[in-house]
GROMACS .gro file of C-alpha atoms in nm:
model
  152
    1UNK     CA    1  10.457  22.369  11.137
    2UNK     CA    2  10.454  22.587  10.827
    3UNK     CA    3  10.285  22.303  10.641
    4UNK     CA    4  10.014  22.280  10.903
    5UNK     CA    5   9.971  22.657  10.905
    6UNK     CA    6   9.957  22.664  10.522
    7UNK     CA    7   9.697  22.385  10.522
    8UNK     CA    8   9.480  22.565  10.777
    9UNK     CA    9   9.516  22.894  10.592
   10UNK     CA   10   9.430  22.730  10.259
   11UNK     CA   11   9.134  22.549  10.411
   12UNK     CA   12   9.011  22.869  10.585
   13UNK     CA   13   9.044  23.083  10.276
   14UNK     CA   14   8.844  22.837  10.072
   15UNK     CA   15   8.536  22.962  10.265
   16UNK     CA   16   8.622  23.327  10.203
   17UNK     CA   17   8.434  23.353   9.868
   18UNK     CA   18   8.122  23.207  10.030
   19UNK     CA   19   8.142  23.458  10.315
   20UNK     CA   20   8.189  23.744  10.069
   21UNK     CA   21   7.896  23.615   9.858
   22UNK     CA   22   7.681  23.608  10.173
   23UNK     CA   23   7.753  23.977  10.247
   24UNK     CA   24   7.714  24.065   9.882
   25UNK     CA   25   7.372  23.894   9.873
   26UNK     CA   26   7.271  24.086  10.186
   27UNK     CA   27   7.363  24.414  10.017
   28UNK     CA   28   7.171  24.315   9.704
   29UNK     CA   29   6.863  24.231   9.912
   30UNK     CA   30   6.889  24.565  10.093
   31UNK     CA   31   6.923  24.745   9.760
   32UNK     CA   32   6.623  24.557   9.615
   33UNK     CA   33   6.416  24.641   9.922
   34UNK     CA   34   6.499  25.013   9.890
   35UNK     CA   35   6.420  25.001   9.518
   36UNK     CA   36   6.083  24.837   9.591
   37UNK     CA   37   6.000  25.107   9.848
   38UNK     CA   38   6.082  25.379   9.594
   39UNK     CA   39   5.870  25.203   9.330
   40UNK     CA   40   5.578  25.174   9.575
   41UNK     CA   41   5.600  25.546   9.655
   42UNK     CA   42   5.611  25.625   9.285
   43UNK     CA   43   5.307  25.404   9.217
   44UNK     CA   44   5.118  25.573   9.502
   45UNK     CA   45   5.192  25.916   9.360
   46UNK     CA   46   5.093  25.803   9.011
   47UNK     CA   47   4.761  25.672   9.146
   48UNK     CA   48   4.695  26.000   9.329
   49UNK     CA   49   4.772  26.193   9.012
   50UNK     CA   50   4.543  25.968   8.810
   51UNK     CA   51   4.261  26.021   9.063
   52UNK     CA   52   4.312  26.398   9.045
   53UNK     CA   53   4.299  26.382   8.666
   54UNK     CA   54   3.979  26.177   8.677
   55UNK     CA   55   3.827  26.421   8.929
   56UNK     CA   56   3.906  26.719   8.706
   57UNK     CA   57   3.765  26.539   8.402
   58UNK     CA   58   3.444  26.470   8.596
   59UNK     CA   59   3.421  26.838   8.694
   60UNK     CA   60   3.467  26.940   8.330
   61UNK     CA   61   3.197  26.699   8.213
   62UNK     CA   62   2.959  26.821   8.484
   63UNK     CA   63   3.016  27.184   8.387
   64UNK     CA   64   2.972  27.103   8.019
   65UNK     CA   65   2.647  26.923   8.101
   66UNK     CA   66   2.518  27.221   8.295
   67UNK     CA   67   2.602  27.460   8.014
   68UNK     CA   68   2.447  27.226   7.759
   69UNK     CA   69   2.129  27.202   7.965
   70UNK     CA   70   2.111  27.580   8.006
   71UNK     CA   71   2.155  27.634   7.634
   72UNK     CA   72   1.841  27.440   7.537
   73UNK     CA   73   1.613  27.681   7.355
   74UNK     CA   74   1.253  27.661   7.477
   75UNK     CA   75   1.127  27.996   7.350
   76UNK     CA   76   1.182  28.347   7.478
   77UNK     CA   77   0.927  28.330   7.760
   78UNK     CA   78   1.040  27.997   7.905
   79UNK     CA   79   1.406  28.091   7.864
   80UNK     CA   80   1.345  28.420   8.045
   81UNK     CA   81   1.144  28.250   8.318
   82UNK     CA   82   1.407  27.979   8.362
   83UNK     CA   83   1.684  28.239   8.378
   84UNK     CA   84   1.499  28.451   8.634
   85UNK     CA   85   1.422  28.185   8.896
   86UNK     CA   86   1.741  28.211   9.101
   87UNK     CA   87   1.774  28.591   9.087
   88UNK     CA   88   1.405  28.643   9.177
   89UNK     CA   89   1.428  28.403   9.472
   90UNK     CA   90   1.748  28.574   9.586
   91UNK     CA   91   1.593  28.922   9.563
   92UNK     CA   92   1.273  28.814   9.741
   93UNK     CA   93   1.461  28.655  10.030
   94UNK     CA   94   1.695  28.954  10.056
   95UNK     CA   95   1.397  29.191  10.064
   96UNK     CA   96   1.235  28.974  10.334
   97UNK     CA   97   1.558  28.978  10.535
   98UNK     CA   98   1.588  29.357  10.508
   99UNK     CA   99   1.219  29.402  10.602
  100UNK     CA  100   1.258  29.187  10.913
  101UNK     CA  101   1.577  29.365  11.022
  102UNK     CA  102   1.428  29.712  10.960
  103UNK     CA  103   1.112  29.615  11.152
  104UNK     CA  104   1.325  29.488  11.440
  105UNK     CA  105   1.533  29.807  11.435
  106UNK     CA  106   1.219  30.027  11.447
  107UNK     CA  107   1.070  29.814  11.729
  108UNK     CA  108   1.391  29.838  11.932
  109UNK     CA  109   1.416  30.213  11.879
  110UNK     CA  110   1.049  30.256  11.980
  111UNK     CA  111   1.125  30.058  12.297
  112UNK     CA  112   1.373  30.327  12.398
  113UNK     CA  113   1.704  30.191  12.269
  114UNK     CA  114   1.944  30.420  12.090
  115UNK     CA  115   2.063  30.347  11.735
  116UNK     CA  116   2.396  30.192  11.835
  117UNK     CA  117   2.240  29.951  12.087
  118UNK     CA  118   1.961  29.861  11.843
  119UNK     CA  119   2.204  29.784  11.563
  120UNK     CA  120   2.420  29.570  11.790
  121UNK     CA  121   2.110  29.373  11.892
  122UNK     CA  122   1.985  29.304  11.539
  123UNK     CA  123   2.332  29.231  11.395
  124UNK     CA  124   2.401  28.925  11.610
  125UNK     CA  125   2.626  28.621  11.554
  126UNK     CA  126   2.361  28.438  11.352
  127UNK     CA  127   2.322  28.735  11.118
  128UNK     CA  128   2.699  28.766  11.079
  129UNK     CA  129   2.725  28.397  10.997
  130UNK     CA  130   2.443  28.420  10.745
  131UNK     CA  131   2.599  28.727  10.584
  132UNK     CA  132   2.941  28.556  10.565
  133UNK     CA  133   2.787  28.244  10.412
  134UNK     CA  134   2.604  28.442  10.144
  135UNK     CA  135   2.907  28.652  10.051
  136UNK     CA  136   3.127  28.340  10.046
  137UNK     CA  137   2.879  28.156   9.826
  138UNK     CA  138   2.843  28.434   9.572
  139UNK     CA  139   3.200  28.557   9.560
  140UNK     CA  140   3.434  28.297   9.709
  141UNK     CA  141   3.291  27.950   9.656
  142UNK     CA  142   3.508  27.847   9.364
  143UNK     CA  143   3.821  28.012   9.500
  144UNK     CA  144   3.786  27.838   9.835
  145UNK     CA  145   3.708  27.508   9.664
  146UNK     CA  146   4.022  27.532   9.451
  147UNK     CA  147   4.231  27.633   9.752
  148UNK     CA  148   4.104  27.340   9.962
  149UNK     CA  149   4.182  27.090   9.687
  150UNK     CA  150   4.535  27.223   9.634
  151UNK     CA  151   4.627  27.227  10.004
  152UNK     CA  152   4.616  26.877  10.157
   0.00000   0.00000   0.00000
């Protein structure tokens, strides 16, 4: 009986290394799969960083191109004219805006409205939106752009 039990035990334990190798291989595959996932995440982050770097380089080149174009010397008159286009257009449109609003205020006051009611009528949602857009453009455009790119 002991002989039979010893034979069965010896025969059964001969498969033990194969069973252990099977579990060991499963652990190695699981480890390799986790390592591949980490490598994929790392590659994704590297690609995002590379795209951000390329985007910043493109912004730098664009800005350099604009400054280079603005520094072309075409004589004092042309340089002055070229430099005055945006400010003159801005001042003209602002003066037009003020003239329209003042005219509307005078017309409303002549129609019998008091100053408070007249001002609330001419300073409507469209005017508030326009005012906010202009102030944001002149004073907050770059700051908002940087903030939006930093925050995903």
